[in-house]
Coordinates of C-alpha atoms in Angstrom, one line a residue:
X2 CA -55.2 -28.2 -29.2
X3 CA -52.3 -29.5 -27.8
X4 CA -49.1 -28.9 -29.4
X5 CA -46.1 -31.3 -29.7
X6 CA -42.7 -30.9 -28.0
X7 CA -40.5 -29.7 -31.1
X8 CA -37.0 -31.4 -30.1
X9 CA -35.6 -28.7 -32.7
X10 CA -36.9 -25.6 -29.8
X11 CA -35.4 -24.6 -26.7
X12 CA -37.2 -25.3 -24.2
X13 CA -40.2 -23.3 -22.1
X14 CA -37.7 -21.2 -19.3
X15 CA -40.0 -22.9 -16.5
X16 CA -39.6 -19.3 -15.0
X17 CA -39.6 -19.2 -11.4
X18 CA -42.3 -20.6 -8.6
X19 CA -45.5 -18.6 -9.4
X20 CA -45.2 -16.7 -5.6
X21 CA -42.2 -15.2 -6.6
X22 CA -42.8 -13.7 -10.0
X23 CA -45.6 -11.3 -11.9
X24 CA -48.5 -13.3 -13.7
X25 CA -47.2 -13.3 -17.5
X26 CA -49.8 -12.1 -19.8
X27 CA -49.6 -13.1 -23.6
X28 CA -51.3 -11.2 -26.5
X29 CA -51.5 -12.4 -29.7
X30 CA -51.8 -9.7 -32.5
X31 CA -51.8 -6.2 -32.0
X32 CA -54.8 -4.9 -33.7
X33 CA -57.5 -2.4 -32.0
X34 CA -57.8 -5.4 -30.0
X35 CA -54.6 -6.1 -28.5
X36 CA -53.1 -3.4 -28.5
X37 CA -55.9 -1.9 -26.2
X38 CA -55.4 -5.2 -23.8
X39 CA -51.7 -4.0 -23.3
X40 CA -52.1 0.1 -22.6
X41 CA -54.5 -1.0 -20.3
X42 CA -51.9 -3.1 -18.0
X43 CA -49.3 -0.5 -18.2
X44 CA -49.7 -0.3 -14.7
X45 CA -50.7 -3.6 -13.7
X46 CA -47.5 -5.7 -11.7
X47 CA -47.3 -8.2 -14.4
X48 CA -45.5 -8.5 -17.3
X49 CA -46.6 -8.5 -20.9
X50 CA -45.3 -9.7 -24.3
X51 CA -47.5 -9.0 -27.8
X52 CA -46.6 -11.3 -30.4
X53 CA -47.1 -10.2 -33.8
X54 CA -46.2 -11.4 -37.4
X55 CA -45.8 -7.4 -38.2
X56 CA -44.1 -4.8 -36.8
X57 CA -46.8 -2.7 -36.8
X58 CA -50.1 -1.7 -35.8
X59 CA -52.6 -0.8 -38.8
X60 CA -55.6 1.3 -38.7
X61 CA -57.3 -0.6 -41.0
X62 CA -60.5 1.7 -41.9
X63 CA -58.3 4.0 -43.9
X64 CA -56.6 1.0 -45.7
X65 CA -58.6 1.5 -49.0
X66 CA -57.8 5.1 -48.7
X67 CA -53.6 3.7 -49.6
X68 CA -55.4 1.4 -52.0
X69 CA -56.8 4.3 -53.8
X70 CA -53.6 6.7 -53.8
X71 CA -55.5 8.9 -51.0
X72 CA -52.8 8.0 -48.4
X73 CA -49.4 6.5 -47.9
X74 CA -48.8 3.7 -46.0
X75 CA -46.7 5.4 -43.3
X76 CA -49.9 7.9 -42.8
X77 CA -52.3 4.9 -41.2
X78 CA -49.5 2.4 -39.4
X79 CA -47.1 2.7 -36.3
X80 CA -44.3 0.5 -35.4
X81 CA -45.7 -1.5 -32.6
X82 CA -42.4 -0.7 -30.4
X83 CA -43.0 2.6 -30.6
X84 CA -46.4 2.7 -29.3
X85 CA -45.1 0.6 -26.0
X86 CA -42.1 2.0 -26.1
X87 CA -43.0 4.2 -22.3
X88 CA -44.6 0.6 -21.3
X89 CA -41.7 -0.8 -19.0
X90 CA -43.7 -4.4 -18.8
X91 CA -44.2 -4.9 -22.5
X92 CA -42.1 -6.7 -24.5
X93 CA -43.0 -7.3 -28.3
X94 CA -41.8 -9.5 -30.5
X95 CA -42.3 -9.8 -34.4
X96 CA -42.6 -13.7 -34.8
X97 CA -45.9 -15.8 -36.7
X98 CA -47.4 -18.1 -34.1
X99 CA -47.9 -22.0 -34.8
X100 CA -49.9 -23.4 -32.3
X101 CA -51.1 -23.0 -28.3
X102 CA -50.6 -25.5 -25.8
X103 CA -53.6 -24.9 -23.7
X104 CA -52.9 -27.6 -21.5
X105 CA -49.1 -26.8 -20.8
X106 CA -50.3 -22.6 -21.0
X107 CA -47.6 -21.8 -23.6
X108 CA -47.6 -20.3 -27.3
X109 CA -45.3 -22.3 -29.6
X110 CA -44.3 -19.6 -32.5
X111 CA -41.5 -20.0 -35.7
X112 CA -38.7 -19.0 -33.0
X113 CA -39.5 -20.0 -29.9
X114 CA -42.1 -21.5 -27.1
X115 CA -43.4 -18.3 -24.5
X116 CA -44.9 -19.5 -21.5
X117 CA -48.5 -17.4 -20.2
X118 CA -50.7 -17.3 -17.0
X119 CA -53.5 -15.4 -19.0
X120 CA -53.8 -15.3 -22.9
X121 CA -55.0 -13.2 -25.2
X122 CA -56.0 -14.0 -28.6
X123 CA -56.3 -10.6 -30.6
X124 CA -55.3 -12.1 -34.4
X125 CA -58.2 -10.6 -36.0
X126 CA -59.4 -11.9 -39.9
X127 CA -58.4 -12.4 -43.4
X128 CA -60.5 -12.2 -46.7
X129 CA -61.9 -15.8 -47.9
X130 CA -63.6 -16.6 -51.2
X131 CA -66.2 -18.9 -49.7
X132 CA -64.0 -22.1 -51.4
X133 CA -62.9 -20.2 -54.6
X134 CA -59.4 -19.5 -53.8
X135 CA -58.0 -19.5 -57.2
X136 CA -60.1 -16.2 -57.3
X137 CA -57.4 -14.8 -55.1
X138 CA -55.0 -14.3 -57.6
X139 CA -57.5 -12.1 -60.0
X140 CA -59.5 -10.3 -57.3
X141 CA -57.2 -9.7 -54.3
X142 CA -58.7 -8.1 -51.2
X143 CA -57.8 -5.7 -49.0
X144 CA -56.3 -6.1 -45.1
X145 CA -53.0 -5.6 -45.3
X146 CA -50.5 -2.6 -46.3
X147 CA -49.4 -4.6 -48.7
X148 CA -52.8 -5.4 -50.3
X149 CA -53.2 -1.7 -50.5
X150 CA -49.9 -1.2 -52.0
X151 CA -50.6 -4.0 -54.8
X152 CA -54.6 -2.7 -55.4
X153 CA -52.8 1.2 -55.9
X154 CA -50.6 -0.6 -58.4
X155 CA -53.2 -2.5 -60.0
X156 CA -55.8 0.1 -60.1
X157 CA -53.0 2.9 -61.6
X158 CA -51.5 0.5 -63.8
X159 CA -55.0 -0.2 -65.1
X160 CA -55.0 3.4 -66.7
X161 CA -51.5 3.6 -67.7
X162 CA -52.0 0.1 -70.1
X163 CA -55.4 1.8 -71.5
X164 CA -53.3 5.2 -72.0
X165 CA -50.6 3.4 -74.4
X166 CA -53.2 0.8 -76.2
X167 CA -54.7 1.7 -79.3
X168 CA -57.1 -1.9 -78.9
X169 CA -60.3 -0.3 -78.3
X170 CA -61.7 -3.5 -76.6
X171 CA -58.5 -3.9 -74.4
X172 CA -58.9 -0.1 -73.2
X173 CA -62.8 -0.4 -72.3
X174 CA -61.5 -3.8 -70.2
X175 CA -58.9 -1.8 -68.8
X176 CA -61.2 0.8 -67.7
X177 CA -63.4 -1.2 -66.1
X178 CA -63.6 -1.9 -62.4
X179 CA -65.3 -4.0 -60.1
X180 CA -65.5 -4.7 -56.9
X181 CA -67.1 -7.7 -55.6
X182 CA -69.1 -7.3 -52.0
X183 CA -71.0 -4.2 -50.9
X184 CA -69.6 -3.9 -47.4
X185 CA -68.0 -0.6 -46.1
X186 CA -65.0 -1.5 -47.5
X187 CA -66.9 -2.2 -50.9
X188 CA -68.2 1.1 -50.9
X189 CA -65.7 2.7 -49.7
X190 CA -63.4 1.5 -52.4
X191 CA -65.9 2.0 -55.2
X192 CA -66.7 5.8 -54.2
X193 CA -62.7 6.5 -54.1
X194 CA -61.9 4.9 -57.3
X195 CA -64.8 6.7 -58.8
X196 CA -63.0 10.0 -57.7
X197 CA -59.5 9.6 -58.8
X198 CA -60.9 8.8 -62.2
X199 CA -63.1 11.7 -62.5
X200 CA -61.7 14.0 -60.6
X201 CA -57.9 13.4 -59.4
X202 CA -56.4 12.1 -62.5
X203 CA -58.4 13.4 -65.6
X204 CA -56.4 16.3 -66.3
X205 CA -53.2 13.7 -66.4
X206 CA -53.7 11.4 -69.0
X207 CA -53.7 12.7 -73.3
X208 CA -55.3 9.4 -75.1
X209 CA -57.3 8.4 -72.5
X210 CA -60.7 10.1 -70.9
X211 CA -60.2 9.0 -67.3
X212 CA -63.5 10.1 -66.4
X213 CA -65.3 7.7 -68.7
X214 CA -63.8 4.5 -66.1
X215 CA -66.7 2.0 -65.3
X216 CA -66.6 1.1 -62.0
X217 CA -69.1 -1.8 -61.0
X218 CA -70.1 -2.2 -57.4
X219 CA -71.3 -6.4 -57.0
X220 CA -73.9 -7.1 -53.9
X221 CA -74.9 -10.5 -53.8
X222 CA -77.4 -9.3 -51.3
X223 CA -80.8 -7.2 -51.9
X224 CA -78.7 -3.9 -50.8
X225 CA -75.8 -2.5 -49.7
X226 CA -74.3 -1.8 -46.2
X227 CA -77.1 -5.0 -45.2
X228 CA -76.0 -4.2 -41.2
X229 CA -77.1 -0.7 -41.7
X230 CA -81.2 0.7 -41.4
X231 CA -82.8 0.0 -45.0
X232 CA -83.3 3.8 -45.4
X233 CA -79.7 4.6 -44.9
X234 CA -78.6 1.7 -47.2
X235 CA -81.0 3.0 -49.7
X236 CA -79.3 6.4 -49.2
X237 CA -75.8 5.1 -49.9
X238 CA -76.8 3.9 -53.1
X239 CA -78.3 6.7 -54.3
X240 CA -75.2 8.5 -52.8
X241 CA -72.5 5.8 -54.9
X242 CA -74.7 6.4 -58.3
X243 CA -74.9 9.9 -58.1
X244 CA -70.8 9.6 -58.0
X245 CA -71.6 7.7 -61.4
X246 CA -70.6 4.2 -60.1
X247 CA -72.7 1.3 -61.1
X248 CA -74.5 -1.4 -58.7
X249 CA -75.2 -4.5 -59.1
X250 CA -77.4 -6.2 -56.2
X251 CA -79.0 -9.6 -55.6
X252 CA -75.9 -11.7 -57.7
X253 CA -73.6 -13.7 -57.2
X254 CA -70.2 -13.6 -59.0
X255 CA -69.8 -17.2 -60.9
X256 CA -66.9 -17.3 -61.7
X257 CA -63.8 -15.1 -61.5
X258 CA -60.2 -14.9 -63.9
X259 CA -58.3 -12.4 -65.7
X260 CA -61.0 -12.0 -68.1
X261 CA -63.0 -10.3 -65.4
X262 CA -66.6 -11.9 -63.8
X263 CA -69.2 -13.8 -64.6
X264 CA -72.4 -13.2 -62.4
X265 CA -74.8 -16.1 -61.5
X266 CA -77.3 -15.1 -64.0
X267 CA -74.8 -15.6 -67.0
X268 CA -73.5 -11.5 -67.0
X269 CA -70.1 -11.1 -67.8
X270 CA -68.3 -8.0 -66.8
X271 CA -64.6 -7.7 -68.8
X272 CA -62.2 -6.0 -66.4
X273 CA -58.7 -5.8 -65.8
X274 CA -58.8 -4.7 -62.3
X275 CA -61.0 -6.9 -59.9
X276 CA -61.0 -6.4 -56.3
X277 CA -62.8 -8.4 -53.2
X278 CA -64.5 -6.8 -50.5
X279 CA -67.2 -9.7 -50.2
X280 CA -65.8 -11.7 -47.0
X281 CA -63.9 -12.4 -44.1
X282 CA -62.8 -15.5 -42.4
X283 CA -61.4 -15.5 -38.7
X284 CA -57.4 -16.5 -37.8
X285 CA -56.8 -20.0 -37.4
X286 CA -56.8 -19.1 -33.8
X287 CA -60.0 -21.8 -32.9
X288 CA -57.4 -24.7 -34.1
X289 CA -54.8 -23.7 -32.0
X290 CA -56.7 -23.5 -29.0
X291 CA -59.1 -26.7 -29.9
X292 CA -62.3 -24.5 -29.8
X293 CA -66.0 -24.2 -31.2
X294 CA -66.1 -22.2 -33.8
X295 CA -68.7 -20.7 -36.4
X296 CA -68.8 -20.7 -40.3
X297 CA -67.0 -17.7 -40.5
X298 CA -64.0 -19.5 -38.1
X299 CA -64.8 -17.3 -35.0
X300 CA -64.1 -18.7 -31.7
X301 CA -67.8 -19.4 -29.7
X302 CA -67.3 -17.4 -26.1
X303 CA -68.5 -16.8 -23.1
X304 CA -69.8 -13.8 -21.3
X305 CA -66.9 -13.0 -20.5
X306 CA -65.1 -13.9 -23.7
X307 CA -63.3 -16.9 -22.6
X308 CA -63.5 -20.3 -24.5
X309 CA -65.5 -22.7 -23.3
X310 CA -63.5 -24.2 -20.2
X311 CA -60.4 -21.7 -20.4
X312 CA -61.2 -18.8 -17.5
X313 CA -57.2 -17.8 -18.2
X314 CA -58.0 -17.9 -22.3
X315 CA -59.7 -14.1 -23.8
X316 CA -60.7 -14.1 -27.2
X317 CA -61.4 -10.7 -28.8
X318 CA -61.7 -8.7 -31.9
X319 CA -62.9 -10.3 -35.0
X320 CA -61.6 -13.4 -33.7
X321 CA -64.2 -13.7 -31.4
X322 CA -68.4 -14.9 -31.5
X323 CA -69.5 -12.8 -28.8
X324 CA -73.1 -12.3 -27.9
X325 CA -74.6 -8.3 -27.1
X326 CA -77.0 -7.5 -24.9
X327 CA -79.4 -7.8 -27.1
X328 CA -78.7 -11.5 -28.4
X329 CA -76.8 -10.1 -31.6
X330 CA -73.0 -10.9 -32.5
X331 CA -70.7 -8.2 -31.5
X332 CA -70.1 -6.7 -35.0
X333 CA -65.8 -7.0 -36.0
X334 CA -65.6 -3.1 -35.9
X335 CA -62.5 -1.4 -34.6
X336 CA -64.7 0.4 -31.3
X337 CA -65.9 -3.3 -30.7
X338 CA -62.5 -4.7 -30.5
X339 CA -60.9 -1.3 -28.2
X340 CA -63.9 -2.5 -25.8
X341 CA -62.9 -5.9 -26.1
X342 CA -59.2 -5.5 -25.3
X343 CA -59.8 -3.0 -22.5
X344 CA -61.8 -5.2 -21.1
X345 CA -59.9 -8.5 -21.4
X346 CA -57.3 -6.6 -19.2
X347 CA -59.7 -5.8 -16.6
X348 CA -61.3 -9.2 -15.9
X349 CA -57.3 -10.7 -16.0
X350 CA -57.0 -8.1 -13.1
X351 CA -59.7 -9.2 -11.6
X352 CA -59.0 -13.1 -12.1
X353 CA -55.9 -12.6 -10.6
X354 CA -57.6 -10.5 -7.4
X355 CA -60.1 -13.9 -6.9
X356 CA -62.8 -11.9 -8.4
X357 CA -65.3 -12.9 -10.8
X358 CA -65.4 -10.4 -14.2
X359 CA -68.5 -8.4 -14.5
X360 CA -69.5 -9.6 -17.9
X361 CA -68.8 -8.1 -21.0
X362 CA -71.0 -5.0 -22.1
X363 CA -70.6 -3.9 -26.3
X364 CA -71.2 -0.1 -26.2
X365 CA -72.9 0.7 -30.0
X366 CA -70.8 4.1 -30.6
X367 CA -73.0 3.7 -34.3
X368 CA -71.8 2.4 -38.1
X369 CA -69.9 4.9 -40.6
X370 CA -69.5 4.5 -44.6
X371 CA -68.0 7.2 -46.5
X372 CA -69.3 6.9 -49.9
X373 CA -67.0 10.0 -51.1
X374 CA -66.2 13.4 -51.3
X375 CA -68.7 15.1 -48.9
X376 CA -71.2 11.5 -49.2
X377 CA -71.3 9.0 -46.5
X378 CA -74.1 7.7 -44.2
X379 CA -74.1 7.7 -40.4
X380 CA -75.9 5.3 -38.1
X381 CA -75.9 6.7 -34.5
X382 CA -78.5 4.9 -32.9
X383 CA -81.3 7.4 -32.4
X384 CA -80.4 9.6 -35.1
X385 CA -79.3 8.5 -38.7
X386 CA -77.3 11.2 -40.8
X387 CA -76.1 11.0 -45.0
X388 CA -74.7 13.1 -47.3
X389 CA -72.1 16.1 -46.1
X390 CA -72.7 16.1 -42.5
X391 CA -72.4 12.3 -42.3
X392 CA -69.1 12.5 -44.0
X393 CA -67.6 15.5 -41.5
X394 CA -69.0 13.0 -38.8
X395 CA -67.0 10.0 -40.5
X396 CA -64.1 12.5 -40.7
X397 CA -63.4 13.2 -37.3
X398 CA -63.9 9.6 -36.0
X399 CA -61.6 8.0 -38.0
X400 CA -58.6 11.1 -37.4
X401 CA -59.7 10.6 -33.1
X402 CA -59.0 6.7 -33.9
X403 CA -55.6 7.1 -35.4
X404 CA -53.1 6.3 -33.3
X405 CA -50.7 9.0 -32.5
X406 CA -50.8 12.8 -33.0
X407 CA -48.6 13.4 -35.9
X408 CA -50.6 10.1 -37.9
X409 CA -53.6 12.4 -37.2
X410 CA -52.2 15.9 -38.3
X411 CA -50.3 14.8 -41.3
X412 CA -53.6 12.7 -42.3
X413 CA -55.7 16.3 -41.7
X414 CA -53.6 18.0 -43.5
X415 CA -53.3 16.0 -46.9
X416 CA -57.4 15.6 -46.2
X417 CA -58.0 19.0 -46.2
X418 CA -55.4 19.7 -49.1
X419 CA -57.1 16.8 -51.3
X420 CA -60.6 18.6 -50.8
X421 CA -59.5 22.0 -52.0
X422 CA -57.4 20.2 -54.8
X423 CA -59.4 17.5 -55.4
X424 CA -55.7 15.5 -55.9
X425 CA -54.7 12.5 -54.0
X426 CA -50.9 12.5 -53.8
X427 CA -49.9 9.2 -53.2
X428 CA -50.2 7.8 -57.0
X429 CA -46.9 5.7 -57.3
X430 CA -47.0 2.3 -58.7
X431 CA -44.5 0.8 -56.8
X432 CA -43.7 -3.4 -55.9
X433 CA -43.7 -6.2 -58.7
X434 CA -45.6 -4.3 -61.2
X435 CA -42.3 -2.0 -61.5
X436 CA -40.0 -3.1 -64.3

C-alpha cells in the first residue's frame, strides 16, 4: 500500500546520500517482538527508531493476573525509554502509525513521515468477535493495561453491587461469571477469578458468600487448551473443576448483552460480568504494507519472514503467518516472537553485508497454563507435567521473561506473599466505574 503525500506533514528529511550515513532501521511496536529486534542492534552502526502508540512495553502473560487483583499494573510494564535508555542508536517515539509507503520506504504516523532502509513490523494483535462487535461493549477482552484495569473493576464491582442488593435474582446475576474462549488466557482467568472468590475475598464481604460465585468457563471447541496434547487438556479440566469452576465445551455463544449469554443450543447464562478470551485478530499491518493475509489478518511470509517481494520488509510476532519446520504456523507466543525479533536483526545485518539470511528456525521452548494455585499444565516436548510441579515450572518462566530485575523481585515477592496469605493485594476499583 502506497500512501498519499499529506500536504498538511512535513516532509520526509531526504537524509543524506546513502554512502555517507548508517542504514535506518524502523520498528513498529515494541512487543517481545520488537523490542528484541532493537537490543539486538545495540551494536550494529545503524540507527534505530521504535514507534509505538504506548510508552511502554507489556508482558502480556501476566495481564490477567492485573485483571484479577493479583498484580498492579506497574509490576508487568516498563517504560520503553527506559529499557533503551544505554542504547545510543535508538530513538523511540510514542506516535500511532497510519500507513507504510512501501514504495517510497517510509512510515507515515499521526505526527510525522520517518524514512527506513529495513522495516520491522512488530504490532502484534487485538481481540475480535468474529463480526459481533457490539459484543465488545458487554464482554471486553483482555490485551491491554487498561483492559485489565477495567475487567478488575468490573469483576470487584460485580461483588460490591451483590453485597448491597437485597434482589435475590440480581445477586445470583451478579455472582455469576463467564468467560467466553478456553485459551490460556481463558483459563487462566477463570482459575484466578475462582480464587479471589473463594479464597482472597470471602472473609471480606457480611451479606454476601463470596465463595458461592459461579464462574462459567465457554469452549466452543471439544476441549480446552485445543494446541496442547489431549491428555494435558483433559488434565486442565479436571484441574479448573476441581477449583469448582464450571465448563462448558462444544458451544457457541449466540448472542451476547448485558443480560449475560445465550449459547447456540438456546442456554442462557445471566451474568453481570462477561469477559472474552475467545479470539484474536492481527494489526492492520497487512493494509498498510498491501500484503496477503490470512483469516485471522496475519501477514503470509517468507522463510525468512519478509512479505512477498519486500527483502528490506520483516514481519514478526503475532503479526506474522510463518511456517515451522515442521509445516505448522509459528504459534503468537511471547518465546516465538523474542526468536522472531532477534532474528529479524540478524538477517538486516546480513542484508546489509550482501549475504543471504539463513532462514528462520522456531525453537519449541514448550506451552504453559496455570490453571491456579499450585495447578497448571506443562507441555515440554518430550515430557508433559500438571498439577504443582507444572505450576513452579510456569512460575519461574514467566519471572525469567519479565523484563528488568526489580519487575521480577517485586513480582516474587507479592507471589510468594499471596501463597502464604492466600490475598491478592491489588483489589482497587479504580477508572469510570469510580463515582
Amino acid at each position: 500500500m502506497s500512501a498519499e503525500p499529506d500536504q498538511g506533514r512535513a516532509p520526509v528529511d531526504p537524509g543524506a546520500d546513502r554512502a555517507e550515513r548508517r542504514p535506518r532501521i524502523v520498528i513498529l511496536g515494541a512487543g517481545f517482538g520488537g523490542l528484541n529486534a532493537a537490543m539486538s542492534l545495540r551494536r550494529a552502526p545503524v540507527d534505530v527508531t521504535v514507534i509505538d502508540r504506548r510508552n511502554y512495553h507489556l508482558f502480556q502473560p501476566l495481564l490477567y493476573q492485573v485483571a484479577t487483583a493479583g498484580l498492579s499494573p506497574a509490576q508487568i510494564a516498563m517504560p520503553i525509554r527506559r529499557i533503551l535508555s544505554r542504547q545510543a542508536n535508538a530513538t523511540v517515539l510514542m506516535d500511532r502509525v497510519e500507513a507504510v509507503d512501501v514504495a517510497a520506504k517510509f512510515v507515515v504516523t499521526r505526527n510525522r513521515r520517518v524514512a527506513y532502509d529495513y522495516l520491522v513490523i512488530a504490532t502484534g494483535a487485538r481481540h475480535t468477535y468474529f463480526g459481533n462487535d457490539a459484543w465488545a461493549d458487554h464482554a471486553p477482552g483482555l490485551k491491554t493495561i487498561a483492559d485489565a484495569t477495567a475487567i478488575r473493576a468490573r469483576i470487584l464491582s460485580a461483588f460490591e453491587r451483590a453485597e448491597v442488593t437485597d434482589d435475590p435474582q440480581s445477586r445470583k446475576r451478579l455472582l455469576t461469571f463467564v468467560v467466553v474462549g478456553g485459551g490460556p488466557t481463558g483459563v487462566e482467568l477463570a482459575g484466578a477469578i475462582v480464587e479471589l472468590a473463594r479464597k482472597a475475598i470471602v472473609r471480606d464481604f457480611r451479606r454476601i458468600d463470596a465463595s458461592s460465585a459461579r464462574v462459567v468457563l465457554i469452549e466452543a471447541g471439544e476441549r480446552i487448551l485445543p494446541t496442547m496434547p489431549p491428555a494435558l487438556s483433559a488434565r486442565a479440566c479436571e484441574q479448573l473443576e476441581g477449583l469448582g469452576a464450571e465448563i462448558v465445551l462444544g458451544k457457541a455463544v449466540a448472542e451476547c448483552d448485558g443480560s449475560g449469554v445465550r449459547l447456540a443450543d438456546g442456554t442462557e447464562i445471566g451474568s453481570a460480568c462477561v469477559l472474552w478470551a475467545a479470539g484474536v485478530m492481527a494489526s492492520r499491518a497487512a493494509k498498510w504494507i498491501g500484503a496477503p493475509a490470512d483469516r485471522a489478518g496475519r501477514i503470509k511470509v517468507d522463510e525468512c519472514l519478509n512479505p512477498p517481494g519486500h527483502d528490506e520488509v520483516f514481519v514478526i510476532g503475532d503479526t506474522a503467518l510463518a511456517i515451522d519446520a515442521a509445516g505448522r504456523p509459528v504459534p503468537g507466543v511471547a518465546p516465538a516472537a523474542k526468536q522472531m525479533g532477534r532474528y529479524a536483526a540478524r538477517a538486516i545485518l546480513d542484508h546489509m553485508a550482501g549475504r543471504r539470511a539463513a532462514p528462520f528456525r522456531y525453537r519449541d521452548f514448550g506451552n504453559l497454563a496455570t490453571i491456579g494455585r499450585k495447578a497448571a499444565v506443562a507441555d515440554l516436548g518430550k515430557a508433559w507435567l500438571s498439577g504443582y510441579a507444572a505450576w513452579l515450572v510456569w512460575n519461574f518462566a514467566h519471572l525469567w521473561f519479565l523484563v528488568g530485575f526489580r519487575n521480577r523481585l517485586v513480582v516474587f515477592l507479592d507471589w510468594a506473599l499471596a501463597y502464604v496469605r492466600n490475598d491478592r493485594a491489588a483489589r482497587l476499583i479504580t477508572g469510570a466505574t469510580e463515582s
